[in-house]
Coordinates of C-alpha atoms and ligand atoms in Angstrom, one line a residue:
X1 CA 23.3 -28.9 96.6
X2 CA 26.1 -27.0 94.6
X3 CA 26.5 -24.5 92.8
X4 CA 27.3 -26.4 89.8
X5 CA 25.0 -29.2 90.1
X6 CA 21.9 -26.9 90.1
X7 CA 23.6 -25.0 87.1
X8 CA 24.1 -28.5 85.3
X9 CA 20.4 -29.6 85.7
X10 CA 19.1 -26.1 85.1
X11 CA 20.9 -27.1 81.6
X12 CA 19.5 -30.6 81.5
X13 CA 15.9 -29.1 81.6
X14 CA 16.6 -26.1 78.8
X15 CA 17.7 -28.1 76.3
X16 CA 16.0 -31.2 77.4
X17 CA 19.1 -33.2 77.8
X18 CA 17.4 -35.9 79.9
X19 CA 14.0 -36.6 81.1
X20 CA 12.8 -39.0 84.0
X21 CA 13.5 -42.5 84.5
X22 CA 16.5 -42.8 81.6
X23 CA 19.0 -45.1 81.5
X24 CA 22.3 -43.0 81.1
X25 CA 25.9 -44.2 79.9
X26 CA 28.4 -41.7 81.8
X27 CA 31.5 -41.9 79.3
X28 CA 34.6 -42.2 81.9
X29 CA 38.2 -40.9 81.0
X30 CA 38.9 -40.7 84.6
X31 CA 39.9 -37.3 83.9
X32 CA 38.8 -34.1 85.5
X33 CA 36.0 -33.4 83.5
X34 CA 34.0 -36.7 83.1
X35 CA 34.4 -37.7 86.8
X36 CA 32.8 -34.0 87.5
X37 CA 29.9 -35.2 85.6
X38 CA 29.7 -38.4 86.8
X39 CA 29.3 -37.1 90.6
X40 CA 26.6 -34.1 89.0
X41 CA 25.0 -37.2 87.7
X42 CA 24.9 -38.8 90.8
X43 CA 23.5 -36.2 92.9
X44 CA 20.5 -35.9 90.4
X45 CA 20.1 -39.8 90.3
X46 CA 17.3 -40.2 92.8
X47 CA 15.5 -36.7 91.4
X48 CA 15.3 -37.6 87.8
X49 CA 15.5 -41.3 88.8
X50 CA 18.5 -41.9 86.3
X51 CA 20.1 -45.3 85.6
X52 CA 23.9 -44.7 85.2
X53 CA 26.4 -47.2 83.7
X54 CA 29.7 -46.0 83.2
X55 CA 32.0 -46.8 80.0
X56 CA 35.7 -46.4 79.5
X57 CA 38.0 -46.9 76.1
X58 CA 41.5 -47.5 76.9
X59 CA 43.0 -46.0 73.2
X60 CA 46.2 -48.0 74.5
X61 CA 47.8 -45.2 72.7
X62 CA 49.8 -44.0 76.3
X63 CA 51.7 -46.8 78.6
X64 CA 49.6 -45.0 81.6
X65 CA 46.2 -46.0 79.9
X66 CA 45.8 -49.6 81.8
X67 CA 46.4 -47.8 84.8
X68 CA 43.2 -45.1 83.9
X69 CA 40.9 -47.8 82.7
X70 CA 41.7 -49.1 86.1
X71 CA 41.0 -46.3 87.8
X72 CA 38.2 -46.0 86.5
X73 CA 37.2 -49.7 87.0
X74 CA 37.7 -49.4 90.3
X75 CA 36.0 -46.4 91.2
X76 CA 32.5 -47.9 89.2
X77 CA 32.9 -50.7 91.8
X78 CA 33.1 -48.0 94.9
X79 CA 30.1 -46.6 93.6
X80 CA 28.6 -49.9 92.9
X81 CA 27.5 -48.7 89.5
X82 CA 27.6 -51.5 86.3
X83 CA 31.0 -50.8 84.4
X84 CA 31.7 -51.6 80.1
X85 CA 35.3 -51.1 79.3
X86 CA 37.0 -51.8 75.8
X87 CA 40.6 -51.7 74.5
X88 CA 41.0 -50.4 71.1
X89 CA 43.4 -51.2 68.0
X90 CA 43.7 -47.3 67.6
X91 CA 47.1 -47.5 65.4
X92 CA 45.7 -50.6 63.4
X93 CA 43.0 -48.2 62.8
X94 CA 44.3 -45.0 61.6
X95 CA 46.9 -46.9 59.5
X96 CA 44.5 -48.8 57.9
X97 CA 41.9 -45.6 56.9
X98 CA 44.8 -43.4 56.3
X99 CA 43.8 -41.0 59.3
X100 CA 45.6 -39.4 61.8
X101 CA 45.7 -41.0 66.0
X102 CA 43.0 -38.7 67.2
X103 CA 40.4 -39.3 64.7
X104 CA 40.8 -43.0 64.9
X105 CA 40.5 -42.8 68.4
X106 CA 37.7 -40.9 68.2
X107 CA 35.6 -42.6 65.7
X108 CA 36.7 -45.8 67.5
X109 CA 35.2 -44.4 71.2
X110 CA 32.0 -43.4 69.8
X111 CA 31.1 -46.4 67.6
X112 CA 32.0 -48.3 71.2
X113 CA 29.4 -45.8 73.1
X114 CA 26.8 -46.3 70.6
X115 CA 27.5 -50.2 70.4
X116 CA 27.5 -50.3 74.2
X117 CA 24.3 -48.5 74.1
X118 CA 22.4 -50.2 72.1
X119 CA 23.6 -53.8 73.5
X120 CA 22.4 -52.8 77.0
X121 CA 19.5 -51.0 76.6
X122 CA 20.5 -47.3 77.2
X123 CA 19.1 -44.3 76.1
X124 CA 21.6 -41.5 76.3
X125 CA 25.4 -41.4 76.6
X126 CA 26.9 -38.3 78.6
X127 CA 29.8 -37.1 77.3
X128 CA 31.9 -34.0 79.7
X129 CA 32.5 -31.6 77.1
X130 CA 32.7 -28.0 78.5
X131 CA 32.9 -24.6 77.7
X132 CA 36.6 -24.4 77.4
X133 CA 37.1 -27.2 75.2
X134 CA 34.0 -25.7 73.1
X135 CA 35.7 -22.2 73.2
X136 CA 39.3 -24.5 72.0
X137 CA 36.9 -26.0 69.5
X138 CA 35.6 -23.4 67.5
X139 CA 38.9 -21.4 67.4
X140 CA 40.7 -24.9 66.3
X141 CA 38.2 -24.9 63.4
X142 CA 38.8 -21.3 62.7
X143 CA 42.6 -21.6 62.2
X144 CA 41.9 -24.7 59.8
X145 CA 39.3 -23.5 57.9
X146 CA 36.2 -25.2 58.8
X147 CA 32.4 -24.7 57.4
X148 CA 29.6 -22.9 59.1
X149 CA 28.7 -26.3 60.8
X150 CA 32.4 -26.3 62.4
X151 CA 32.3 -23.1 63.9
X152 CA 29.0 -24.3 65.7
X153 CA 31.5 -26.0 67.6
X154 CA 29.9 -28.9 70.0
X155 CA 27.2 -29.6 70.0
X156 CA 25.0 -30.1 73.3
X157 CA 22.6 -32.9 72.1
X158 CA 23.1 -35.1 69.3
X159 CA 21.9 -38.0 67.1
X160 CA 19.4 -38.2 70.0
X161 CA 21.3 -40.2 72.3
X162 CA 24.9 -37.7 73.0
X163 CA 23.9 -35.4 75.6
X164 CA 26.6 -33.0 76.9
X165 CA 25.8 -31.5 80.3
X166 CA 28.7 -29.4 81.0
X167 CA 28.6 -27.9 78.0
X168 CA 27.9 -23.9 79.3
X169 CA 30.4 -24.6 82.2
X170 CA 34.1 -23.6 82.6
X171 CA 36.9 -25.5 83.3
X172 CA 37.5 -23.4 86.5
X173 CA 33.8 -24.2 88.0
X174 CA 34.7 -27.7 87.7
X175 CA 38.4 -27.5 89.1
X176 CA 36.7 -25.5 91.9
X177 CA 33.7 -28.8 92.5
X178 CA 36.2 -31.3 92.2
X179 CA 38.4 -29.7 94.6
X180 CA 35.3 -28.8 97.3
X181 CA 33.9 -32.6 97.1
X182 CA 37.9 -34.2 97.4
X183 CA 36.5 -36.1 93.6
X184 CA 39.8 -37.4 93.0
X185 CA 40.5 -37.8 88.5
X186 CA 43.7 -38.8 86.7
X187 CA 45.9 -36.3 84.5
X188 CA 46.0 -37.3 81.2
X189 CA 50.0 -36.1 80.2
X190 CA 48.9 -35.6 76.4
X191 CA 47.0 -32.6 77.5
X192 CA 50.3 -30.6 77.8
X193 CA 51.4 -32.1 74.7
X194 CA 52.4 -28.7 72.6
X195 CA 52.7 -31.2 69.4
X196 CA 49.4 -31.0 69.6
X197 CA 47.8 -28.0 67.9
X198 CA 44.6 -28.2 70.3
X199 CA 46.9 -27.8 73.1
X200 CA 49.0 -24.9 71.8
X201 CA 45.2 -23.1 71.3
X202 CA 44.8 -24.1 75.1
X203 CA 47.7 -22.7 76.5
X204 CA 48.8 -20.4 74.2
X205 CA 46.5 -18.9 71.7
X206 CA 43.5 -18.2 74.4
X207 CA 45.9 -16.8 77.3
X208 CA 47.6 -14.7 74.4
X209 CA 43.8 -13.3 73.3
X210 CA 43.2 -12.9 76.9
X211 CA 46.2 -11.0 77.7
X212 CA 46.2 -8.4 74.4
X213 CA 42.4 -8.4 73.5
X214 CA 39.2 -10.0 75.3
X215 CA 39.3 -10.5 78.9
X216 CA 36.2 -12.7 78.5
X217 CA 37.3 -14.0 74.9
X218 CA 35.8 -17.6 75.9
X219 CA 32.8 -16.5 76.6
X220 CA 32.2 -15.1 73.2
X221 CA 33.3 -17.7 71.6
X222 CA 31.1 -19.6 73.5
X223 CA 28.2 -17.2 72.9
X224 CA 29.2 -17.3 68.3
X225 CA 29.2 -20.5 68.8
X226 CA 25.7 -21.2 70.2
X227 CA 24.6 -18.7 67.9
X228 CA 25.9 -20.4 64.7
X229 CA 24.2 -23.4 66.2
X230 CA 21.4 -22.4 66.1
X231 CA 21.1 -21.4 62.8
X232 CA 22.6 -24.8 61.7
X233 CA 19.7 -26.7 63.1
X234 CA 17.1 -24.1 61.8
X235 CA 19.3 -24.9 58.2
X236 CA 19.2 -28.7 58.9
X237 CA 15.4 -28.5 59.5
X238 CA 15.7 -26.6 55.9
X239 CA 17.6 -28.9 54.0
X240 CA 15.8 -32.2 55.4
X241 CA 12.3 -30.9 54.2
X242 CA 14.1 -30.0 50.2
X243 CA 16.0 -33.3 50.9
X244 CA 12.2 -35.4 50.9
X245 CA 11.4 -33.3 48.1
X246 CA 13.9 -34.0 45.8
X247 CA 16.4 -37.0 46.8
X248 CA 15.5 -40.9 47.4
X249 CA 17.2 -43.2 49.7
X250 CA 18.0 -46.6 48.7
X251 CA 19.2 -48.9 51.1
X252 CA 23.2 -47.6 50.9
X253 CA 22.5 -45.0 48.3
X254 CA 21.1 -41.9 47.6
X255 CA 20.1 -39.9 44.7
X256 CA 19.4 -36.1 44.5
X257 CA 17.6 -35.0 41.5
X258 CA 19.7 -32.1 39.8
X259 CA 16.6 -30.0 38.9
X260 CA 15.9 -30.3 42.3
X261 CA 19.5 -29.0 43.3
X262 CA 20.2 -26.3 41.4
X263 CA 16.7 -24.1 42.3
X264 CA 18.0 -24.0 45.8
X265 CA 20.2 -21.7 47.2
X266 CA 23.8 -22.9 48.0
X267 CA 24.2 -22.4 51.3
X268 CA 21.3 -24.7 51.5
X269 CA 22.8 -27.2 48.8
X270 CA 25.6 -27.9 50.8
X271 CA 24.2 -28.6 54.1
X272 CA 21.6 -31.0 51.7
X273 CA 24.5 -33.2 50.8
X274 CA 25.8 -33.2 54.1
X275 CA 22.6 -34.7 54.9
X276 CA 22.1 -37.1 52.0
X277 CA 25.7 -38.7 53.3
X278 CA 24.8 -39.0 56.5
X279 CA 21.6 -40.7 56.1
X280 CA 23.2 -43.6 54.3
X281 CA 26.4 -43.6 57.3
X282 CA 29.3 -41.7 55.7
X283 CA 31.3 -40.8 59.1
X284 CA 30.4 -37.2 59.2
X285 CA 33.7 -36.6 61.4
X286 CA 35.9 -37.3 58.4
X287 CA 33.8 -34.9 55.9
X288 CA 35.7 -31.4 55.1
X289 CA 34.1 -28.8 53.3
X290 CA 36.8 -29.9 50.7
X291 CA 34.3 -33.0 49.7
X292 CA 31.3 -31.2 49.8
X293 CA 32.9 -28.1 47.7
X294 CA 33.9 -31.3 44.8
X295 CA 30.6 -32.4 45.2
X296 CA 29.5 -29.1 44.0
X297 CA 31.7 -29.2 41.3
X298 CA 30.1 -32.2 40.1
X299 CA 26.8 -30.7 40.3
X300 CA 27.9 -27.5 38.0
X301 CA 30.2 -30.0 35.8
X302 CA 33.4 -28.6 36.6
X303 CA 34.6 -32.4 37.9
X304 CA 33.8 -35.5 36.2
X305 CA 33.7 -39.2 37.0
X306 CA 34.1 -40.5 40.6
X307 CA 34.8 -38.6 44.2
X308 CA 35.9 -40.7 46.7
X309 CA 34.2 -39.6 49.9
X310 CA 35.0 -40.8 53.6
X311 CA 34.2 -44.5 54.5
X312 CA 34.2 -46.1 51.6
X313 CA 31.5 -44.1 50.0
X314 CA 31.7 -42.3 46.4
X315 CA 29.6 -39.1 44.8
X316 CA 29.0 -39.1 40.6
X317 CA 26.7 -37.2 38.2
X318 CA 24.3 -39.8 36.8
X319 CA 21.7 -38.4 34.2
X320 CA 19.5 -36.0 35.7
X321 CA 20.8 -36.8 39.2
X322 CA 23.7 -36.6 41.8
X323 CA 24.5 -40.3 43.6
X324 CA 25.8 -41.3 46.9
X325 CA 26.8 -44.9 47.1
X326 CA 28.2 -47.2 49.3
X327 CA 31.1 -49.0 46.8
X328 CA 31.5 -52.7 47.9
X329 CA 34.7 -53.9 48.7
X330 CA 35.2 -57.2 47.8
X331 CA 35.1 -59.5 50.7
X332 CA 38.5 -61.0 51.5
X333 CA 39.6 -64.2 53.1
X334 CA 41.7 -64.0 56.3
X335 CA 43.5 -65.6 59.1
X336 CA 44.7 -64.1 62.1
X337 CA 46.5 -64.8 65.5
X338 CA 44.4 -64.4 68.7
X339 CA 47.0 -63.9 71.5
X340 CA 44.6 -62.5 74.2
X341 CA 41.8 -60.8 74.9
X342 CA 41.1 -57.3 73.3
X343 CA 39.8 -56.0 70.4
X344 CA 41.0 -56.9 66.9
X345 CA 40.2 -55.3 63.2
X346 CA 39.8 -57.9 61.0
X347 CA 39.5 -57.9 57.1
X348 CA 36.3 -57.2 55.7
X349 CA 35.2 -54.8 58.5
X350 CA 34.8 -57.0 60.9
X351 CA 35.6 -56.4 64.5
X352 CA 36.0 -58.8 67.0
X353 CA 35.9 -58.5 70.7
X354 CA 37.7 -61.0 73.1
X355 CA 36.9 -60.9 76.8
X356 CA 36.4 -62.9 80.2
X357 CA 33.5 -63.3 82.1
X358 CA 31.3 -65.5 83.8
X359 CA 29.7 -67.9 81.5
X360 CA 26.4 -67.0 82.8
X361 CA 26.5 -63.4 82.0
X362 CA 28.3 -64.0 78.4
X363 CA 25.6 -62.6 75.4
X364 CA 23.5 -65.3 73.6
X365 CA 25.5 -64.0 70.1
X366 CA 28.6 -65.1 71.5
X367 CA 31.0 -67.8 71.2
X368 CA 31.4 -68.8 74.6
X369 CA 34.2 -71.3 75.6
X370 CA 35.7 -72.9 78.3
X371 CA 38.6 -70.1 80.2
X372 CA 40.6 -73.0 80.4
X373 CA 40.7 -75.2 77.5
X374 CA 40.3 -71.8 75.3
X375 CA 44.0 -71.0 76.2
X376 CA 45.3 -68.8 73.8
X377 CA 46.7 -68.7 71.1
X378 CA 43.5 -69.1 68.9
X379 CA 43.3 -69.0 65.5
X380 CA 40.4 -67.1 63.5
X381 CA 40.0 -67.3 60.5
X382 CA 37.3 -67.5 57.2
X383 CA 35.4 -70.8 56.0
X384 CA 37.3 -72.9 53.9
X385 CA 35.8 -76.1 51.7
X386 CA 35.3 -78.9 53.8
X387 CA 35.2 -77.6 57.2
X388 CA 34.1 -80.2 59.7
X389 CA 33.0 -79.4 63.6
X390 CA 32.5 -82.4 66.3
X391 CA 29.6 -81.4 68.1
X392 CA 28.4 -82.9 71.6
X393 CA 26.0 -86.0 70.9
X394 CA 27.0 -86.5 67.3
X395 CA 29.5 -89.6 66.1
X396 CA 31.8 -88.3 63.4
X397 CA 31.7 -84.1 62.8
X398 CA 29.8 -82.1 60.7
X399 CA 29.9 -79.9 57.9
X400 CA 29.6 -76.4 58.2
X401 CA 28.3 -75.9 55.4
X402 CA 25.1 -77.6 56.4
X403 CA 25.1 -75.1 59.7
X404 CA 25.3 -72.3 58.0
X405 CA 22.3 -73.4 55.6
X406 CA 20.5 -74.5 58.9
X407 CA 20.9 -70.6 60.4
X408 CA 20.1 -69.1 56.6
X409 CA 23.1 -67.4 56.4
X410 CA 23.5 -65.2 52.7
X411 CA 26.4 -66.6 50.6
X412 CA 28.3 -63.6 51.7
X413 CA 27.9 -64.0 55.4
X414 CA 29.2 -67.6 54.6
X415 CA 32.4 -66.4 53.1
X416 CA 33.1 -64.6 56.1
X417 CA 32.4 -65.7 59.4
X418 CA 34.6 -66.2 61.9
X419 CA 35.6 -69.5 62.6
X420 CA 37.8 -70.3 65.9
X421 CA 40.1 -73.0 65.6
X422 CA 42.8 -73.6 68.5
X423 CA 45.5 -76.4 67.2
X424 CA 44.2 -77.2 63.7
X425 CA 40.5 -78.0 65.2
X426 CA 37.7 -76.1 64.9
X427 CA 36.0 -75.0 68.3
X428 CA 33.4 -73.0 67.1
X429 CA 31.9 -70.1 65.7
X430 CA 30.1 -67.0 67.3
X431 CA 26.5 -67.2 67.3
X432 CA 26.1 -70.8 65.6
X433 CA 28.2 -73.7 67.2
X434 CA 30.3 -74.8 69.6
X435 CA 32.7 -77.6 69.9
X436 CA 32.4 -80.7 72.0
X437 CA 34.0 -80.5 75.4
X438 CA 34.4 -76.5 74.7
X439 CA 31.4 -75.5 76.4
X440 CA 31.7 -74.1 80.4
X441 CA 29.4 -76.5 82.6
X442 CA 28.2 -74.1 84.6
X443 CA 27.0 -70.4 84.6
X444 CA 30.1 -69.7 87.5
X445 CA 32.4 -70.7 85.1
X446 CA 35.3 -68.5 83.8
X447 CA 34.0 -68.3 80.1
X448 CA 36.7 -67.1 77.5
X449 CA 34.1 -64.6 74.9
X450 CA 34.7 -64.3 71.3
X451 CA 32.0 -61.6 69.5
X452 CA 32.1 -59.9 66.5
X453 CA 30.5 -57.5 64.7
X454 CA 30.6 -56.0 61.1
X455 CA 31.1 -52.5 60.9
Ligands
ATP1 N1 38.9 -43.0 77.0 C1 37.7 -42.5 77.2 N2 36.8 -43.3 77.8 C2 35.6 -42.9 78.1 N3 35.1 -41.7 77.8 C3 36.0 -40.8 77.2 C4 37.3 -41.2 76.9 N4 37.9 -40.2 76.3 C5 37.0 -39.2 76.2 N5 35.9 -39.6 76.8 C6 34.6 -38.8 76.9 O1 34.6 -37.8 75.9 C7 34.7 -36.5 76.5 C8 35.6 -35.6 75.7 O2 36.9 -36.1 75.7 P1 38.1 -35.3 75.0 O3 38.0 -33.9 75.2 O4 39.4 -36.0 75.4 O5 37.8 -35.7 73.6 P2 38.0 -34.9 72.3 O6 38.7 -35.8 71.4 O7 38.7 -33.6 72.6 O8 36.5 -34.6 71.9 P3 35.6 -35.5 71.1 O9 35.2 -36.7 72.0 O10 34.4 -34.7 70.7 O11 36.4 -36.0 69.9 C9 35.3 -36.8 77.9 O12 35.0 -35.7 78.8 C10 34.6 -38.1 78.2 O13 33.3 -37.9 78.6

């Protein structure tokens, strides 16, 4: 067995990344890194009698991103392991929540891990972090100012289902493994990207330190960071326990008592929040100590009225408490081209997911149609009065309003499900009904899949 592989699971058992028999979603770039963990993961398969499934999310940000996911693909099938990959409306995205490439595609990849995850079963996803990118990382946040929880840089476990094995392992052990097993991986050209202020730290902040001041300056970035970590979970442990004392949850709000607040110490106040928002789903990627510093303010009455916080989500001072809410958008009525398969963002949250498969193996929650009457275009679009199916076996068509009162649908649901039409007639909706003549005969079948999901 290798070096690195014993390293990797002495890791696995320190910080109890995995224990025996789990079922284990190995996140695929095709890059050097995750295919370095994919073949550690391998070789402790029969020991820790893992089930691996591997996942890949083409950002289709790069013209060379088919060509990975392929590689990828491909590779799965070598290995005869079970393969999920999704393309992503990354742009679409980021335009639409105002944030930059990166974080879209980020926020994008792990709501697809998590989804993936949860649809099949799985109990960890493996992500190949290492200990260059978390030296990168913490000297990233430095330079733009992050929080105590930022310089803790990445973290090995989290949520209870990310793991990171290579975490405590360099770049150079893994070139070195690759190299020594012939693993072959795909460059990803945006690495040398010097737009890109990651990749300036990379290649020219950390050689520069090197060079001029710390031979071994990764390592002690490495070593502050899992330091700082530390103390962030002892502070997280902390803030939880004041958090059942003086806050209440309510499904999407949640209210901290201000008498409460302001007998604790800040440091602790501030990591409270941070908790109160992400136990009612505020994307913790997109909070900056910026919003939790004009959360404060509220708290000591410097700021008044409403802060607008990441996802949707808004902080005011009520009497006698602080409140985090989830504020409603109103639902909106839509209609959108479907011109193949993919992924599509649609309005009110929605996501939907258009693939090919066999019919037998499409998901119950689907809509699943015929490959070849299906032919795209499609239309999708919300209910509108009147709306008529023909369904197999009855004579003239029927409403949908009676299905969606058959399937006890709320009257919001009703406004916005997604309705399939192809050449003004409706062929079904997800989940609830499908169109005569629409249906694949047989489980062999070529099935065209339409899911969706609110976000
Ligand atoms: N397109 C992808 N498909 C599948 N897994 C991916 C993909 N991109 C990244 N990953 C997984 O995430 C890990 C980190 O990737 P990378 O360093 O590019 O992400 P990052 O943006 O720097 O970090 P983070 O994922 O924390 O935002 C990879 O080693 C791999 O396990």
């Amino acid at each position: 067995m290798s070096k690195l592989i014993r390293k990797v699971r002495r890791h696995i058992e320190k910080f109890a990344l995995l224990s025996n028999g789990e079922r284990v979603l190995v996140a695929v770039s095709g890059g050097p890194d995750s295919m370095a963990l994919l073949h550690v993961l391998l070789a402790l398969k029969e020991e820790l009698e893992l089930d691996l499934y591997i996942a890949h999310y083409d950002h289709r940000l790069r013209k060379e991103s088919v060509k990975e996911a392929l590689f990828v693909k491909d590779y799965a099938k070598k290995l005869g392991l079970p393969f999920i990959l999704a393309a992503a409306p990354v742009k679409l995205y980021a335009r639409r929540e105002k944030i930059s490439l990166e974080a879209a595609g980020r926020e994008l990849r792990y709501r697809f891990f998590e989804r993936v995850a949860e649809e099949y079963g799985l109990n960890k996803v493996a992500l190949a972090h290492q200990a260059d990118d978390l030296a990168e990382e913490v000297l990233l946040r430095f330079i733009r100012g992050a929080g105590r929880r930022g310089l803790a840089g990445i973290p090995v476990k989290r949520g209870g289902i990310f793991i990171r094995p290579l975490l405590l392992v360099s770049r150079e052990e893994i070139d070195d493994f690759l190299q020594k097993e012939g693993i072959p991986y795909v460059e990803d050209p945006s690495n040398e990207d010097p737009r890109f202020l990651r990749n300036r730290v990379r290649h020219l902040l950390i050689p520069f330190l090197e060079k001029h001041f710390h031979k071994n300056v990764k390592e002690c970035l490495k070593r502050t960071a899992l330091l700082v970590a530390e103390e962030e979970e002892f502070l997280g442990c902390l803030a939880l326990q004041k958090l059942e004392k003086h806050g209440r949850k309510e499904a999407d709000a949640f209210h901290l008592s201000v008498r409460g607040l302001i007998n604790v110490p800040l440091v602790l106040r501030r990591r409270m929040y941070l908790e109160a928002l992400k136990a009612i789903g505020v994307p913790l990627f997109r909070v900056r100590l910026s919003h939790i510093e004009q959360i404060e303010s509220l708290l000591t009455g410097k700021t008044r009225g409403n802060i607008n916080l990441p996802g949707g989500f808004i902080a005011r001072r009520e009497p006698g408490r602080l409140v985090f809410k989830k504020v409603e958008a109103p639902l909106k009525p839509f209609r959108e081209e479907i011109t193949g398969t993919g992924e599509y963002l649609l309005p009110n949250n929605i996501t939907l997911r258009v693939y090919y498969t066999r019919a037998g193996e499409a998901p119950k929650n689907a809509l699943v149609l015929d490959a070849q009457k299906a032919s795209f275009p499609l239309i999708v679009r919300s209910h509108l009065p009147g709306d008529r199916i023909r369904l197999l076996g009855l004579s003239g068509r029927k409403k949908l309003k009676k299905i969606f009162w058959e399937h006890k649908l709320t009257h919001d649901e009703r406004r916005i499900w997604p309705i399939v039409e192809k050449d003004g007639e409706i062929i079904g909706l997800p989940g609830l009904a499908i169109a005569e003549n629409y249906a694949p005969k047989d489980a062999n079948q070529k099935a065209l899949v339409i899911e969706f999901s609110f976000a």
